[in-house]
Coordinates of C-alpha atoms and ligand atoms in Angstrom, one line a residue:
X1 CA 176.3 28.5 36.2
X2 CA 177.7 25.2 35.3
X3 CA 180.5 24.8 32.6
X4 CA 177.9 23.2 30.4
X5 CA 175.6 26.2 30.6
X6 CA 178.4 28.6 30.0
X7 CA 179.5 26.9 26.7
X8 CA 175.8 26.8 25.7
X9 CA 175.5 30.5 26.3
X10 CA 178.6 31.2 24.3
X11 CA 177.4 29.2 21.3
X12 CA 174.0 30.9 21.6
X13 CA 175.6 34.3 21.2
X14 CA 177.7 33.0 18.2
X15 CA 174.6 31.5 16.8
X16 CA 172.4 34.5 17.1
X17 CA 175.0 36.8 15.8
X18 CA 175.3 34.4 12.7
X19 CA 171.5 34.6 12.3
X20 CA 171.3 38.3 12.7
X21 CA 174.2 39.1 10.3
X22 CA 172.7 36.8 7.7
X23 CA 169.3 38.3 8.0
X24 CA 170.6 41.9 7.8
X25 CA 173.3 40.9 5.2
X26 CA 175.9 42.6 7.3
X27 CA 178.8 40.1 6.7
X28 CA 179.8 37.9 3.8
X29 CA 177.8 34.7 3.7
X30 CA 180.9 32.6 4.3
X31 CA 181.5 34.2 7.7
X32 CA 177.8 34.1 8.8
X33 CA 177.6 30.6 7.6
X34 CA 180.6 29.6 9.7
X35 CA 179.2 31.3 12.7
X36 CA 175.9 29.5 12.5
X37 CA 177.4 26.1 11.8
X38 CA 180.0 26.5 14.7
X39 CA 177.2 27.5 17.0
X40 CA 175.1 24.5 16.0
X41 CA 178.0 22.0 16.3
X42 CA 178.9 23.2 19.7
X43 CA 175.3 22.7 20.6
X44 CA 175.2 19.3 19.2
X45 CA 178.4 18.2 20.9
X46 CA 177.6 19.4 24.4
X47 CA 173.9 18.2 24.3
X48 CA 174.7 15.0 22.4
X49 CA 177.4 14.1 24.9
X50 CA 174.9 14.2 27.7
X51 CA 172.4 12.2 25.7
X52 CA 174.9 9.4 24.8
X53 CA 176.1 9.3 28.4
X54 CA 172.4 8.8 29.6
X55 CA 171.9 6.2 26.8
X56 CA 174.8 4.1 28.1
X57 CA 172.9 4.0 31.4
X58 CA 169.8 3.1 29.5
X59 CA 168.1 6.3 30.4
X60 CA 166.1 7.9 27.6
X61 CA 166.7 11.6 28.5
X62 CA 165.3 14.8 27.1
X63 CA 168.8 15.5 25.9
X64 CA 168.2 12.8 23.4
X65 CA 165.2 14.3 21.9
X66 CA 167.0 17.7 21.8
X67 CA 170.0 16.1 20.0
X68 CA 167.9 14.4 17.3
X69 CA 166.0 17.8 17.0
X70 CA 169.3 19.6 16.4
X71 CA 170.6 17.1 14.0
X72 CA 167.4 17.5 12.0
X73 CA 167.7 21.3 12.1
X74 CA 171.2 21.2 10.7
X75 CA 170.3 18.8 8.0
X76 CA 167.5 21.0 6.9
X77 CA 169.9 24.1 7.2
X78 CA 167.6 25.6 9.9
X79 CA 170.5 26.6 12.1
X80 CA 168.4 29.2 14.1
X81 CA 166.2 26.3 15.2
X82 CA 169.2 24.2 16.5
X83 CA 170.3 27.4 18.4
X84 CA 166.8 27.9 19.9
X85 CA 166.3 24.2 20.8
X86 CA 169.6 24.2 22.7
X87 CA 168.7 27.4 24.3
X88 CA 165.4 25.9 25.5
X89 CA 167.2 23.0 27.1
X90 CA 169.5 25.3 29.1
X91 CA 166.5 27.4 30.0
X92 CA 164.6 24.4 31.2
X93 CA 167.6 23.3 33.2
X94 CA 168.0 26.7 34.7
X95 CA 164.3 26.9 35.7
X96 CA 164.7 23.7 37.5
X97 CA 167.9 24.8 39.1
X98 CA 166.1 27.9 40.2
X99 CA 163.3 26.0 41.9
X100 CA 165.7 23.8 43.6
X101 CA 168.0 26.6 44.6
X102 CA 165.1 28.4 46.2
X103 CA 164.5 25.7 48.6
X104 CA 168.2 25.2 49.3
X105 CA 168.5 28.9 49.8
X106 CA 165.8 28.9 52.4
X107 CA 167.8 26.3 54.4
X108 CA 171.0 28.2 53.8
X109 CA 169.5 31.3 55.1
X110 CA 168.1 29.6 58.2
X111 CA 171.6 28.1 59.0
X112 CA 173.3 31.4 58.3
X113 CA 170.9 33.4 60.5
X114 CA 171.7 31.1 63.4
X115 CA 172.8 33.1 66.4
X116 CA 176.6 33.0 66.4
X117 CA 177.4 34.0 69.9
X118 CA 175.9 33.9 73.3
X119 CA 176.9 35.9 76.4
X120 CA 176.9 33.7 79.5
X121 CA 177.4 34.8 83.0
X122 CA 180.1 32.7 84.6
X123 CA 181.5 33.6 87.9
X124 CA 179.9 36.9 87.8
X125 CA 181.5 37.9 84.5
X126 CA 180.0 38.2 81.1
X127 CA 181.6 35.8 78.7
X128 CA 181.2 35.6 75.0
X129 CA 180.9 32.0 73.7
X130 CA 179.6 29.8 71.0
X131 CA 175.9 29.2 71.7
X132 CA 176.6 25.4 71.6
X133 CA 179.0 25.6 74.5
X134 CA 176.2 27.1 76.9
X135 CA 175.3 24.6 79.6
X136 CA 171.7 23.9 80.6
X137 CA 170.8 25.9 83.6
X138 CA 173.4 28.7 82.9
X139 CA 172.3 32.3 82.7
X140 CA 172.6 33.9 79.3
X141 CA 172.3 37.6 78.8
X142 CA 170.6 38.9 75.6
X143 CA 170.9 42.5 74.7
X144 CA 168.4 44.7 72.6
X145 CA 168.5 43.8 68.9
X146 CA 170.2 40.5 69.5
X147 CA 168.9 37.1 68.5
X148 CA 168.2 34.8 71.4
X149 CA 170.7 31.9 71.1
X150 CA 169.1 29.3 73.3
X151 CA 165.7 28.2 74.6
X152 CA 165.1 29.3 78.2
X153 CA 163.1 30.9 80.8
X154 CA 163.4 34.7 81.7
X155 CA 165.1 35.1 85.0
X156 CA 165.3 38.9 85.0
X157 CA 164.2 41.6 82.6
X158 CA 161.4 42.7 80.4
X159 CA 161.3 42.8 76.5
X160 CA 159.4 42.9 73.4
X161 CA 160.3 39.9 71.3
X162 CA 159.8 39.4 67.6
X163 CA 158.9 35.8 67.2
X164 CA 157.9 35.9 63.6
X165 CA 160.5 33.2 62.7
X166 CA 158.8 30.8 65.1
X167 CA 155.2 31.7 65.0
X168 CA 154.6 33.7 61.9
X169 CA 153.3 36.5 64.1
X170 CA 154.9 39.8 63.2
X171 CA 153.5 41.7 66.2
X172 CA 156.2 41.5 69.0
X173 CA 155.4 39.6 72.1
X174 CA 155.8 41.2 75.5
X175 CA 157.7 38.9 77.9
X176 CA 159.0 39.0 81.5
X177 CA 160.1 37.0 84.3
X178 CA 159.0 33.4 84.2
X179 CA 158.0 33.4 80.5
X180 CA 159.6 31.0 78.0
X181 CA 161.7 32.4 75.2
X182 CA 162.8 30.5 72.1
X183 CA 166.1 30.6 70.2
X184 CA 166.0 32.4 66.8
X185 CA 163.6 35.1 68.1
X186 CA 164.9 38.6 68.3
X187 CA 164.7 41.1 71.2
X188 CA 163.5 44.4 69.8
X189 CA 163.5 46.3 73.0
X190 CA 164.7 45.5 76.5
X191 CA 167.4 43.1 77.7
X192 CA 167.0 39.7 79.3
X193 CA 168.8 37.4 81.6
X194 CA 167.6 33.9 80.6
X195 CA 168.2 30.5 82.2
X196 CA 169.0 28.1 79.4
X197 CA 166.7 25.0 79.0
X198 CA 167.6 23.8 75.6
X199 CA 170.7 24.3 73.4
X200 CA 171.8 23.6 69.8
X201 CA 169.9 20.9 67.9
X202 CA 167.6 20.5 70.8
X203 CA 166.5 24.1 70.8
X204 CA 163.5 25.3 68.8
X205 CA 165.7 27.0 66.1
X206 CA 167.8 23.7 65.9
X207 CA 164.6 21.6 65.5
X208 CA 163.3 24.0 62.8
X209 CA 166.6 23.6 60.8
X210 CA 166.4 19.8 61.0
X211 CA 162.8 19.7 59.9
X212 CA 163.3 22.0 56.9
X213 CA 166.3 19.9 55.9
X214 CA 164.3 16.8 56.0
X215 CA 161.6 18.3 53.9
X216 CA 163.7 18.2 50.8
X217 CA 164.6 14.6 50.9
X218 CA 161.6 12.6 50.5
X219 CA 159.5 12.8 47.3
X220 CA 155.8 12.9 47.4
X221 CA 154.0 10.0 45.8
X222 CA 152.6 12.2 43.0
X223 CA 156.0 13.5 42.4
X224 CA 157.2 9.9 41.9
X225 CA 154.3 9.3 39.5
X226 CA 155.2 12.3 37.5
X227 CA 158.8 11.2 37.3
X228 CA 157.8 7.7 36.2
X229 CA 155.6 9.2 33.6
X230 CA 158.3 11.3 32.3
X231 CA 160.5 8.4 32.0
X232 CA 158.1 6.5 29.6
X233 CA 157.3 9.8 27.9
X234 CA 160.7 10.1 26.2
X235 CA 160.8 6.7 24.4
X236 CA 157.2 7.2 23.5
X237 CA 157.9 10.5 21.8
X238 CA 160.9 9.1 20.0
X239 CA 158.6 6.5 18.4
X240 CA 156.0 9.1 17.6
X241 CA 158.6 11.5 16.1
X242 CA 160.1 8.7 13.9
X243 CA 156.8 7.6 12.8
X244 CA 156.0 11.1 11.7
X245 CA 159.2 11.1 9.8
X246 CA 158.5 7.8 8.1
X247 CA 155.1 8.9 7.1
X248 CA 155.8 12.4 5.9
X249 CA 159.6 12.4 5.1
X250 CA 159.5 15.8 6.6
X251 CA 162.5 16.1 9.0
X252 CA 161.3 19.5 10.4
X253 CA 158.1 18.0 11.6
X254 CA 160.0 15.4 13.4
X255 CA 162.2 18.0 15.0
X256 CA 159.1 20.0 16.1
X257 CA 157.5 17.0 17.7
X258 CA 160.7 16.3 19.6
X259 CA 161.0 19.9 20.9
X260 CA 157.5 20.4 21.9
X261 CA 157.2 17.0 23.6
X262 CA 160.0 17.5 26.1
X263 CA 158.4 16.9 29.4
X264 CA 160.0 19.8 31.2
X265 CA 156.8 21.3 32.4
X266 CA 155.6 17.9 33.6
X267 CA 158.8 17.2 35.6
X268 CA 158.5 20.9 37.1
X269 CA 154.7 20.4 37.9
X270 CA 155.1 18.8 41.4
X271 CA 158.3 20.1 42.9
X272 CA 157.5 23.7 42.1
X273 CA 154.2 23.5 43.9
X274 CA 155.5 21.7 46.8
X275 CA 158.5 24.0 47.4
X276 CA 156.2 27.0 47.2
X277 CA 153.8 25.4 49.7
X278 CA 156.3 24.3 52.2
X279 CA 157.9 27.7 52.2
X280 CA 154.5 29.5 52.6
X281 CA 153.5 27.1 55.5
X282 CA 156.8 27.8 57.3
X283 CA 156.2 31.5 57.2
X284 CA 153.0 31.0 59.0
X285 CA 154.4 28.8 61.7
X286 CA 153.6 25.5 60.2
X287 CA 156.5 23.1 59.6
X288 CA 155.7 20.5 57.0
X289 CA 158.2 17.7 56.8
X290 CA 157.8 16.8 53.1
X291 CA 155.6 16.7 50.0
X292 CA 154.2 13.4 50.9
X293 CA 152.7 15.0 54.1
X294 CA 151.0 17.7 52.0
X295 CA 149.6 15.2 49.6
X296 CA 148.2 13.2 52.4
X297 CA 146.8 16.2 54.2
X298 CA 144.8 17.1 51.1
X299 CA 142.9 13.7 51.4
X300 CA 142.3 13.7 55.2
X301 CA 138.6 13.0 56.0
X302 CA 139.1 11.9 59.6
X303 CA 140.7 14.0 62.2
X304 CA 141.7 12.5 65.6
X305 CA 142.5 15.0 68.4
X306 CA 144.2 14.4 71.7
X307 CA 142.5 16.2 74.5
X308 CA 145.0 17.5 77.0
X309 CA 147.2 20.1 75.5
X310 CA 145.6 19.8 72.1
X311 CA 141.9 20.8 72.3
X312 CA 142.5 22.1 75.8
X313 CA 145.1 24.7 76.8
X314 CA 147.0 22.2 78.8
X315 CA 147.6 24.8 81.4
X316 CA 145.9 23.0 84.3
X317 CA 144.8 24.7 87.4
X318 CA 144.7 23.0 90.7
X319 CA 141.2 23.3 92.0
X320 CA 141.6 21.2 95.2
X321 CA 144.1 19.3 97.2
X322 CA 142.8 16.7 99.7
X323 CA 144.4 14.5 102.3
X324 CA 142.7 11.3 103.3
X325 CA 144.5 10.8 106.6
X326 CA 145.2 13.1 109.4
X327 CA 148.9 12.1 109.2
X328 CA 149.6 14.4 106.2
X329 CA 148.7 17.9 105.6
X330 CA 147.4 19.0 102.1
X331 CA 150.8 20.7 101.6
X332 CA 152.6 17.4 102.3
X333 CA 150.3 15.7 99.7
X334 CA 151.3 18.4 97.3
X335 CA 155.0 17.9 98.3
X336 CA 155.0 14.2 97.6
X337 CA 153.2 14.8 94.2
X338 CA 155.5 17.5 93.2
X339 CA 158.7 15.5 93.9
X340 CA 157.2 12.5 92.0
X341 CA 156.4 14.8 89.0
X342 CA 159.5 16.7 89.0
X343 CA 161.0 14.9 86.0
X344 CA 157.7 14.5 84.1
X345 CA 156.9 16.6 81.0
X346 CA 153.2 16.1 81.3
X347 CA 151.0 19.2 81.6
X348 CA 149.7 17.8 85.0
X349 CA 153.3 17.5 86.3
X350 CA 154.0 21.1 85.4
X351 CA 150.8 22.3 87.1
X352 CA 151.8 20.3 90.3
X353 CA 155.4 21.3 90.5
X354 CA 154.7 25.0 89.8
X355 CA 152.1 25.1 92.4
X356 CA 154.4 23.6 95.0
X357 CA 157.2 26.0 94.1
X358 CA 154.7 28.9 94.5
X359 CA 153.8 27.7 97.9
X360 CA 157.6 27.7 98.8
X361 CA 157.7 23.9 99.3
X362 CA 161.2 22.3 99.0
X363 CA 161.2 19.7 96.1
X364 CA 164.2 17.3 96.3
X365 CA 165.3 15.4 93.3
X366 CA 163.4 12.0 93.0
X367 CA 165.0 8.6 93.0
X368 CA 164.1 5.9 90.6
X369 CA 161.5 8.0 88.7
X370 CA 159.3 6.0 86.5
X371 CA 156.9 7.3 83.9
X372 CA 153.8 5.2 83.1
X373 CA 152.3 6.6 79.9
X374 CA 148.6 7.4 80.1
X375 CA 148.6 6.4 83.8
X376 CA 150.9 8.6 85.9
X377 CA 154.4 8.4 87.6
X378 CA 156.1 6.8 90.5
X379 CA 159.4 7.2 92.6
X380 CA 161.2 5.7 95.6
X381 CA 161.2 7.7 98.8
X382 CA 161.5 6.9 102.4
X383 CA 162.1 3.2 101.5
X384 CA 158.7 2.9 99.8
X385 CA 157.1 3.6 96.4
X386 CA 155.2 6.8 96.0
X387 CA 152.6 6.5 93.2
X388 CA 150.9 9.5 91.5
X389 CA 148.3 9.0 88.9
X390 CA 144.9 7.8 87.9
X391 CA 142.8 5.0 89.3
X392 CA 144.1 2.6 86.6
X393 CA 147.6 3.2 87.8
X394 CA 146.6 2.4 91.4
X395 CA 144.9 -0.9 90.1
X396 CA 148.2 -1.7 88.4
X397 CA 149.9 -1.5 91.7
X398 CA 147.0 -3.4 93.4
X399 CA 146.3 -0.4 95.6
X400 CA 142.7 -0.3 97.1
X401 CA 140.7 2.6 95.7
X402 CA 137.3 1.3 96.7
X403 CA 137.5 2.9 100.2
X404 CA 134.8 5.4 101.1
X405 CA 136.7 8.6 101.2
X406 CA 138.5 8.0 97.9
X407 CA 135.3 6.9 96.1
X408 CA 133.3 9.9 97.5
X409 CA 136.0 12.4 96.5
X410 CA 136.2 11.1 92.9
X411 CA 132.4 11.2 92.5
X412 CA 132.3 14.7 94.1
X413 CA 135.1 15.9 91.7
X414 CA 133.7 14.4 88.7
X415 CA 134.1 17.5 86.6
X416 CA 137.9 17.5 87.3
X417 CA 140.8 15.2 86.6
X418 CA 141.6 13.6 89.9
X419 CA 145.2 12.6 90.5
X420 CA 145.7 10.2 93.4
X421 CA 148.8 10.1 95.6
X422 CA 149.6 6.7 97.2
X423 CA 152.3 5.7 99.7
X424 CA 152.9 2.4 101.3
X425 CA 150.2 0.8 99.2
X426 CA 147.5 3.2 100.5
X427 CA 145.9 6.3 98.8
X428 CA 146.9 9.2 101.2
X429 CA 145.6 12.0 99.2
X430 CA 144.3 13.4 95.9
X431 CA 144.7 16.5 93.7
X432 CA 142.0 17.8 91.4
X433 CA 142.9 19.8 88.3
X434 CA 140.8 21.4 85.7
X435 CA 141.7 22.5 82.2
X436 CA 139.8 24.8 79.8
X437 CA 139.3 24.2 76.1
X438 CA 141.3 26.5 73.9
X439 CA 139.5 29.9 73.4
X440 CA 138.2 29.4 69.8
X441 CA 138.3 25.6 69.9
X442 CA 134.6 25.4 68.7
X443 CA 135.2 27.8 65.9
X444 CA 138.3 26.0 64.7
X445 CA 136.5 22.6 64.7
X446 CA 133.9 24.2 62.5
X447 CA 136.6 25.6 60.1
X448 CA 138.2 22.0 60.0
X449 CA 134.8 20.7 58.9
X450 CA 134.5 23.4 56.2
X451 CA 137.9 22.1 54.9
X452 CA 136.4 18.7 54.0
X453 CA 137.0 16.7 57.3
X454 CA 133.9 14.5 57.8
X455 CA 134.6 13.0 61.2
X456 CA 136.4 14.6 64.3
X457 CA 137.2 12.2 67.2
X458 CA 138.6 13.0 70.4
X459 CA 141.0 10.4 72.2
X460 CA 142.0 10.9 75.7
X461 CA 143.5 9.2 78.8
X462 CA 141.4 11.4 81.0
X463 CA 138.2 10.4 82.7
X464 CA 134.8 10.1 80.8
X465 CA 132.9 13.0 82.5
X466 CA 135.6 15.5 81.9
X467 CA 136.1 14.3 78.3
X468 CA 132.4 14.3 77.4
X469 CA 132.0 17.8 78.8
X470 CA 134.7 19.2 76.5
X471 CA 133.6 17.2 73.5
X472 CA 130.1 18.7 73.8
X473 CA 131.3 22.2 74.3
X474 CA 133.4 21.9 71.1
X475 CA 130.9 20.0 69.0
X476 CA 133.2 16.9 68.5
X477 CA 131.5 13.9 67.0
X478 CA 133.0 11.1 69.0
X479 CA 134.9 10.7 72.3
X480 CA 136.9 7.8 73.5
X481 CA 138.2 8.3 77.1
X482 CA 140.3 6.5 79.6
X483 CA 142.7 5.2 76.8
X484 CA 146.2 4.1 77.1
X485 CA 148.7 5.2 74.3
X486 CA 148.3 1.6 72.7
X487 CA 144.5 2.1 72.6
X488 CA 145.0 5.4 70.7
X489 CA 147.1 3.5 68.2
X490 CA 144.4 0.7 67.9
X491 CA 141.7 3.3 67.2
X492 CA 143.8 4.9 64.4
X493 CA 144.4 1.4 62.9
X494 CA 140.8 0.7 62.9
X495 CA 139.9 4.0 61.2
X496 CA 142.6 3.4 58.6
X497 CA 141.3 -0.2 58.0
X498 CA 137.8 1.3 57.2
X499 CA 139.6 3.1 54.3
X500 CA 139.6 6.5 56.0
X501 CA 142.5 8.9 55.7
X502 CA 143.4 9.9 59.3
X503 CA 145.2 12.9 60.6
X504 CA 146.2 12.8 64.3
X505 CA 147.0 15.8 66.4
X506 CA 148.7 15.4 69.6
X507 CA 151.4 16.8 72.0
X508 CA 152.7 14.4 74.6
X509 CA 155.0 11.5 74.7
X510 CA 152.0 9.2 74.9
X511 CA 150.8 10.5 71.6
X512 CA 154.1 9.7 69.7
X513 CA 153.0 6.2 68.6
X514 CA 149.6 7.5 67.4
X515 CA 151.2 10.3 65.4
X516 CA 153.5 7.9 63.7
X517 CA 150.6 5.5 62.9
X518 CA 148.3 8.1 61.4
X519 CA 148.4 9.0 57.7
X520 CA 149.4 12.6 58.8
X521 CA 150.8 13.2 62.4
X522 CA 150.6 16.8 63.5
X523 CA 152.4 17.8 66.7
X524 CA 151.4 20.8 68.7
X525 CA 154.3 23.2 69.3
X526 CA 158.0 22.8 69.3
X527 CA 158.1 23.1 73.0
X528 CA 156.2 19.8 73.1
X529 CA 157.9 16.5 73.5
X530 CA 160.8 15.7 71.3
X531 CA 159.5 12.2 70.3
X532 CA 156.2 13.7 69.3
X533 CA 157.9 16.2 67.0
X534 CA 160.2 13.7 65.6
X535 CA 157.4 11.3 64.6
X536 CA 155.2 14.1 63.2
X537 CA 154.7 14.9 59.6
X538 CA 153.9 18.5 60.5
X539 CA 154.4 20.8 63.4
X540 CA 152.2 23.7 64.4
X541 CA 155.2 25.6 65.9
X542 CA 153.4 28.3 67.7
X543 CA 151.2 25.7 69.6
X544 CA 148.2 27.4 68.0
X545 CA 145.3 25.3 66.9
X546 CA 144.0 27.9 64.5
X547 CA 146.9 26.7 62.2
X548 CA 145.3 23.4 61.8
X549 CA 142.5 24.4 59.3
X550 CA 145.2 26.5 57.6
X551 CA 147.3 23.4 57.1
X552 CA 144.4 21.5 55.7
X553 CA 143.7 24.4 53.3
X554 CA 147.4 24.6 52.1
X555 CA 147.4 20.7 51.5
X556 CA 144.2 21.0 49.3
X557 CA 145.4 24.0 47.4
X558 CA 148.8 22.4 46.8
X559 CA 147.3 19.2 45.3
X560 CA 144.8 21.2 43.1
X561 CA 147.6 23.3 41.7
X562 CA 149.7 20.1 41.1
X563 CA 146.8 18.6 39.3
X564 CA 146.3 21.8 37.2
X565 CA 150.0 21.9 36.4
X566 CA 150.1 18.2 35.3
X567 CA 146.9 18.5 33.2
X568 CA 148.1 21.7 31.5
X569 CA 151.6 20.3 30.8
X570 CA 150.2 17.2 29.3
X571 CA 147.5 19.0 27.2
X572 CA 150.0 21.4 25.8
X573 CA 152.3 18.4 24.9
X574 CA 149.5 16.5 23.3
X575 CA 148.1 19.4 21.2
X576 CA 151.6 20.4 20.4
X577 CA 152.5 17.0 19.1
X578 CA 149.3 16.8 17.0
X579 CA 150.0 20.2 15.4
X580 CA 153.6 19.5 14.8
X581 CA 153.1 16.3 13.1
X582 CA 150.7 18.1 10.8
X583 CA 153.5 20.6 10.1
X584 CA 151.6 23.5 11.6
X585 CA 154.4 24.3 14.1
X586 CA 158.0 24.9 13.2
X587 CA 160.7 23.8 15.6
X588 CA 161.3 27.4 16.5
X589 CA 157.7 27.9 17.5
X590 CA 157.8 24.6 19.2
X591 CA 160.6 25.7 21.5
X592 CA 158.9 28.9 22.4
X593 CA 155.6 27.1 23.3
X594 CA 157.6 24.6 25.2
X595 CA 159.5 27.1 27.3
X596 CA 156.2 29.0 28.0
X597 CA 154.7 25.9 29.2
X598 CA 157.3 25.4 31.8
X599 CA 157.1 29.0 32.7
X600 CA 153.4 28.9 33.3
X601 CA 153.6 25.9 35.4
X602 CA 156.2 27.8 37.6
X603 CA 154.0 30.9 37.8
X604 CA 151.0 28.8 38.6
X605 CA 152.8 27.2 41.5
X606 CA 154.0 30.5 42.9
X607 CA 150.2 31.3 43.5
X608 CA 150.6 28.9 46.5
X609 CA 152.8 31.5 48.3
X610 CA 149.8 33.7 48.6
X611 CA 147.5 31.4 50.5
X612 CA 146.7 32.8 53.9
Ligands
ADP701 P1 145.6 12.8 77.1 O1 145.3 11.7 76.2 O2 144.2 13.6 77.4 O3 146.6 13.8 76.6 P2 147.3 11.4 78.8 O4 147.3 10.2 78.0 O5 148.5 12.2 78.7 O6 146.1 12.3 78.4 O7 147.1 11.1 80.3 C1 146.0 10.2 80.7 C2 145.8 10.1 82.2 O8 146.9 9.6 82.6 C3 145.6 11.5 82.7 O9 144.4 11.9 82.7 C4 146.1 11.2 84.1 O10 145.1 10.7 84.9 C5 147.1 10.2 83.9 N1 148.6 10.7 83.8 C6 149.3 10.8 82.8 N2 150.5 11.3 83.1 C7 150.4 11.6 84.3 C8 151.4 12.3 85.3 N3 152.5 12.8 84.9 N4 151.0 12.5 86.5 C9 149.7 12.1 86.8 N5 148.9 11.6 86.1 C10 149.2 11.3 84.9
MG702 MG1 148.2 15.0 75.6

């Protein structure tokens, strides 16, 4: 409670005592009169001070309306009205604070619930330290009931982990050696030795905190409109009120107009809904950066999806490894590829390095690693460049791919993605990989359509045959394949230029520019690439595509609630002004109606918490 609120509460008690004692004839009239006039004066001074301060900054605030209403009440000796008007103002302020507090609390809670300690194994001993001091690659021990302090991969152990905070899923996940675990999740049963892969702000939990903090800062366009409206509202009401007084000479009518017209409900209409929706989405594993994202989400009519890792699982399986010269075995081809891919985050790279590790191949650290987005990778080894990627990457390096064995192989493997491995300007081998669409991809696409999206497009850097196949299976309208990251951006610009509202869903580094360009950028999974997450307006934390129709639904519901709120708030104001100017509403009734108006807007907004 602020000092101002405390003073106002005090005067309210004095005022109400005065009113009660007068009505019940309990005390001599001089005392009751003093009580009431004291209360009204304190109200006038506290609220009037704020109003004058605002006026000097040329702001016509609600305090000004309230001050005039209080003066009018005192002149007409309606002291109770003065008290109630002031009470209404505190009530409104408290409601607003409450809405704001609620979102601040959510962040506070997240920060407070941050894991405080980590047990690392150093020189064979268990050492309790601050999670921020854990080094990447160190082993961390997490005991039953404890929160996992870092992101990592399970080295040893088996556990049931509650991941509700990250995925919104309350059924514990069973995890063991080789599985990935996220910071902020809790071990319910079992103990784990974990190799740390991300710490502090870079960890999943750290990223969530950053995103949630961001969510509060930027206002949605509709919110700015409401604010602007409220700004003009006050001077307009001032004029209306004074006109009513000039015409009727009835000071109580003017006071009632001022009270009922305060735009409290209007000001609350948008933030209350947005706070509720962002909170609800977060509980379901959807992080929404701000209200603007929600507003734009509600208008999306065109959805652009990346293929690898978005429509498909991004868990690639190596179906074939081929050597084109007797000089190298297929294991050597795999080894060259794995070494080149060691530093890449691409799903292909993961599949290749994992396969090589499984086969017991020794992968040394690469020199001069270079990533070519949408094409592949290259490194230096044995005094030559090793190039691993698609045909376009080979062309970029002027490597001949038109030789018979290479062409035959590509044709034969048309249903797979073929990654070529070149050394000394010659293609020496190839690896074929295949990826499956996510289980319910087709179903999800149908749900997306049901949420008002007219056009669904897939953009991919992969080859045409593979892409067309997947698009047909999932019933996607249009496919553009063999694209570079810049081509994806161009396509999105084109769609936007046609006046369409475009959402883009992607996962990789190569998708980051496109995510930033779309009206709404949606990143798949927090384990995805940092840049993709930083540029996205929303993140589907659990890497679960079923959350996509959910997000669209929440966006639409939010906007419809906001519109209801605004319409309702304005309607009550207008009707209220009309009735007050006719003398049909007293200032007392006006303040009750006014306060109910704000309350109804709040309650209506809370409905958004229930959308599943
Ligand atoms: P998508 O748009 O489907 O997510 P990308 O743009 O990430 O695909 O990749 C496009 C193509 O570039 C891939 O099909 C592959 O041929 C090649 N490529 C990209 N990154 C790599 C990599 N790390 N190793 C090998 N090839 C790669
Ligand atoms: Mg991708």
